[in-house]
Coordinates of C-alpha atoms in Angstrom, one line a residue:
X30 CA -123.8 -144.5 -46.2
X31 CA -125.0 -143.7 -42.7
X32 CA -125.0 -140.1 -41.6
X33 CA -125.1 -139.0 -38.1
X34 CA -127.5 -136.1 -37.7
X35 CA -125.3 -134.3 -35.2
X36 CA -122.3 -134.5 -37.5
X37 CA -124.2 -133.1 -40.5
X38 CA -125.5 -130.2 -38.3
X39 CA -122.0 -129.5 -37.1
X40 CA -120.7 -129.4 -40.6
X41 CA -123.5 -127.0 -41.8
X42 CA -122.9 -124.8 -38.7
X43 CA -119.2 -124.7 -39.4
X44 CA -119.7 -123.8 -43.0
X45 CA -122.3 -121.0 -42.1
X46 CA -119.9 -119.7 -39.4
X47 CA -117.0 -119.6 -41.8
X48 CA -119.1 -117.8 -44.5
X49 CA -120.3 -115.2 -41.9
X50 CA -116.7 -114.6 -40.7
X51 CA -115.5 -114.1 -44.3
X52 CA -118.3 -111.7 -44.9
X53 CA -117.5 -109.8 -41.7
X54 CA -113.8 -109.6 -42.8
X55 CA -114.8 -108.3 -46.3
X56 CA -117.0 -105.6 -44.6
X57 CA -114.2 -104.6 -42.3
X58 CA -111.6 -104.6 -45.1
X59 CA -113.8 -102.3 -47.2
X60 CA -113.4 -99.6 -44.5
X61 CA -109.6 -99.6 -44.7
X62 CA -109.8 -97.4 -47.8
X63 CA -112.4 -95.0 -46.5
X64 CA -111.8 -91.2 -46.8
X65 CA -112.6 -90.9 -43.1
X66 CA -109.6 -91.7 -40.9
X67 CA -111.8 -92.8 -38.0
X68 CA -113.5 -95.4 -40.3
X69 CA -110.0 -96.6 -41.4
X70 CA -108.9 -97.0 -37.8
X71 CA -112.1 -98.8 -36.8
X72 CA -111.8 -101.0 -39.8
X73 CA -108.3 -102.0 -38.8
X74 CA -109.6 -102.8 -35.3
X75 CA -112.3 -104.9 -36.7
X76 CA -109.8 -106.7 -39.0
X77 CA -107.7 -107.4 -35.9
X78 CA -110.5 -109.4 -34.3
X79 CA -110.2 -111.9 -37.1
X80 CA -106.7 -112.8 -36.1
X81 CA -104.9 -115.1 -38.5
X82 CA -108.0 -115.4 -40.7
X83 CA -107.3 -111.8 -41.8
X84 CA -104.1 -112.8 -43.7
X85 CA -105.7 -111.9 -47.1
X86 CA -106.0 -108.3 -45.9
X87 CA -102.2 -107.9 -45.1
X88 CA -101.5 -105.8 -48.2
X89 CA -104.2 -103.2 -47.3
X90 CA -102.9 -103.1 -43.7
X91 CA -99.4 -102.5 -44.8
X92 CA -100.6 -99.6 -46.9
X93 CA -102.1 -98.1 -43.8
X94 CA -99.0 -98.3 -41.7
X95 CA -98.0 -94.8 -42.9
X96 CA -101.4 -93.2 -42.1
X97 CA -100.8 -90.7 -39.3
X98 CA -104.2 -89.2 -39.2
X99 CA -105.1 -88.6 -35.6
X100 CA -108.4 -90.2 -34.4
X101 CA -110.0 -90.7 -31.0
X102 CA -108.7 -94.0 -29.5
X103 CA -112.3 -94.6 -28.3
X104 CA -113.2 -95.5 -31.9
X105 CA -111.8 -98.9 -31.2
X106 CA -113.1 -99.0 -27.6
X107 CA -109.7 -98.7 -26.0
X108 CA -107.6 -96.3 -24.0
X109 CA -103.9 -96.8 -23.3
X110 CA -101.9 -95.6 -20.3
X111 CA -98.5 -94.3 -21.3
X112 CA -96.0 -92.3 -19.3
X113 CA -98.5 -91.7 -16.6
X114 CA -101.4 -90.4 -18.6
X115 CA -104.2 -91.7 -20.8
X116 CA -103.4 -91.5 -24.6
X117 CA -106.6 -90.4 -26.2
X118 CA -105.5 -90.5 -29.8
X119 CA -104.5 -93.2 -32.2
X120 CA -104.0 -93.4 -35.9
X121 CA -105.1 -95.8 -38.6
X122 CA -101.4 -96.8 -39.0
X123 CA -101.1 -97.8 -35.3
X124 CA -104.3 -99.9 -35.6
X125 CA -103.1 -101.5 -38.8
X126 CA -99.8 -102.5 -37.0
X127 CA -101.9 -104.0 -34.2
X128 CA -104.0 -105.9 -36.8
X129 CA -100.8 -107.2 -38.5
X130 CA -99.6 -108.5 -35.1
X131 CA -102.9 -110.2 -34.5
X132 CA -102.5 -112.0 -37.9
X133 CA -99.2 -113.4 -36.7
X134 CA -96.2 -114.8 -38.4
X135 CA -97.5 -114.2 -41.9
X136 CA -97.2 -110.5 -41.2
X137 CA -93.5 -110.7 -40.4
X138 CA -92.0 -110.2 -43.9
X139 CA -94.4 -107.4 -44.8
X140 CA -93.5 -105.6 -41.5
X141 CA -89.8 -106.2 -42.1
X142 CA -90.1 -104.7 -45.6
X143 CA -92.0 -101.7 -44.1
X144 CA -88.9 -100.8 -42.0
X145 CA -87.5 -99.5 -45.3
X146 CA -90.5 -97.3 -46.1
X147 CA -89.7 -93.7 -47.1
X148 CA -92.5 -92.7 -44.7
X149 CA -91.2 -92.5 -41.1
X150 CA -94.5 -93.3 -39.5
X151 CA -94.7 -96.5 -41.4
X152 CA -91.2 -97.4 -40.2
X153 CA -92.2 -96.6 -36.7
X154 CA -95.3 -98.7 -36.8
X155 CA -93.5 -101.5 -38.5
X156 CA -90.8 -101.5 -35.7
X157 CA -93.6 -101.7 -33.1
X158 CA -95.2 -104.6 -34.9
X159 CA -92.0 -106.5 -35.2
X160 CA -91.4 -106.1 -31.5
X161 CA -94.9 -107.2 -30.6
X162 CA -94.5 -110.3 -32.8
X163 CA -91.2 -111.1 -30.9
X164 CA -89.5 -113.0 -33.7
X165 CA -85.7 -113.2 -33.3
X166 CA -85.3 -112.7 -37.1
X167 CA -86.2 -109.1 -36.5
X168 CA -83.3 -108.3 -34.2
X169 CA -80.7 -107.3 -36.9
X170 CA -83.2 -105.1 -38.9
X171 CA -84.3 -103.5 -35.6
X172 CA -80.7 -102.8 -34.7
X173 CA -80.3 -101.0 -38.0
X174 CA -83.5 -99.1 -37.2
X175 CA -81.9 -97.8 -34.0
X176 CA -79.8 -95.6 -36.4
X177 CA -82.9 -94.2 -38.2
X178 CA -82.8 -90.5 -38.9
X179 CA -86.2 -90.1 -37.2
X180 CA -86.3 -90.2 -33.3
X181 CA -89.7 -91.8 -33.2
X182 CA -88.5 -94.7 -35.3
X183 CA -85.4 -95.0 -33.1
X184 CA -87.5 -95.0 -30.0
X185 CA -89.9 -97.7 -31.3
X186 CA -86.9 -99.8 -32.5
X187 CA -85.5 -99.6 -28.9
X188 CA -88.8 -100.7 -27.5
X189 CA -89.1 -103.5 -30.0
X190 CA -85.6 -104.7 -29.1
X191 CA -86.5 -104.8 -25.5
X192 CA -89.7 -106.7 -26.4
X193 CA -87.6 -109.3 -28.2
X194 CA -85.3 -109.7 -25.2
X195 CA -82.3 -110.5 -27.3
X196 CA -78.9 -109.8 -25.7
X197 CA -77.4 -108.7 -29.1
X198 CA -79.2 -105.4 -28.4
X199 CA -77.3 -104.5 -25.2
X200 CA -74.4 -102.6 -26.7
X201 CA -76.4 -100.7 -29.4
X202 CA -79.1 -99.8 -26.8
X203 CA -76.4 -98.6 -24.4
X204 CA -75.1 -96.2 -27.1
X205 CA -78.7 -94.9 -27.5
X206 CA -78.6 -93.8 -23.9
X207 CA -76.8 -90.7 -25.3
X208 CA -79.2 -90.1 -28.1
X209 CA -80.2 -86.5 -28.7
X210 CA -83.9 -87.5 -28.4
X211 CA -85.2 -87.9 -24.8
X212 CA -87.8 -90.4 -25.8
X213 CA -85.2 -92.6 -27.5
X214 CA -83.1 -92.4 -24.3
X215 CA -86.1 -93.5 -22.2
X216 CA -87.0 -96.4 -24.5
X217 CA -83.4 -97.5 -24.6
X218 CA -83.2 -97.5 -20.8
X219 CA -86.4 -99.5 -20.5
X220 CA -85.2 -102.0 -23.1
X221 CA -81.9 -102.4 -21.4
X222 CA -83.7 -103.1 -18.2
X223 CA -85.7 -105.9 -19.9
X224 CA -82.8 -107.4 -21.9
X225 CA -80.1 -107.3 -19.2
X226 CA -82.2 -109.1 -16.6

């Protein structure tokens, strides 16, 4: 059997690269259970960089969705503009949701299940993740989340419905324009502007 030196080198390089990536993922995943919330948030950011290859870490990320410990957003090297100002804080839960979105469609069912969490912050982060994934299967559960007892969950569900762009959301979002929570009203108005185009 004749071997081409370039092919053999490419195979060895690919194997070494894959092993290094798996080692990096294991290192990042280990930080997800740290006692330090900044380490947990940074670990979720590091896991996010692995994209779909991080699917084995989905259960740990789902566990973090309810983690509302505030940390400096700079821990992940990012700052976000929102409502005219820079948001300086993030949470391990928000970063876990972002990592789940980066993993992709394999995160859909775990995010969907998290909409039923007893922890409101987990429900909020799950709603955001479902909106960011933009899968039409999330529309009905997100419509139900518009009725959540917690205003932050309702607001995120409104945003997520806007992100999906599904017209089934128009009437429920219109009703949310009269919500007691101003943030819910703002998000519903934004979502209607996107969906009704």
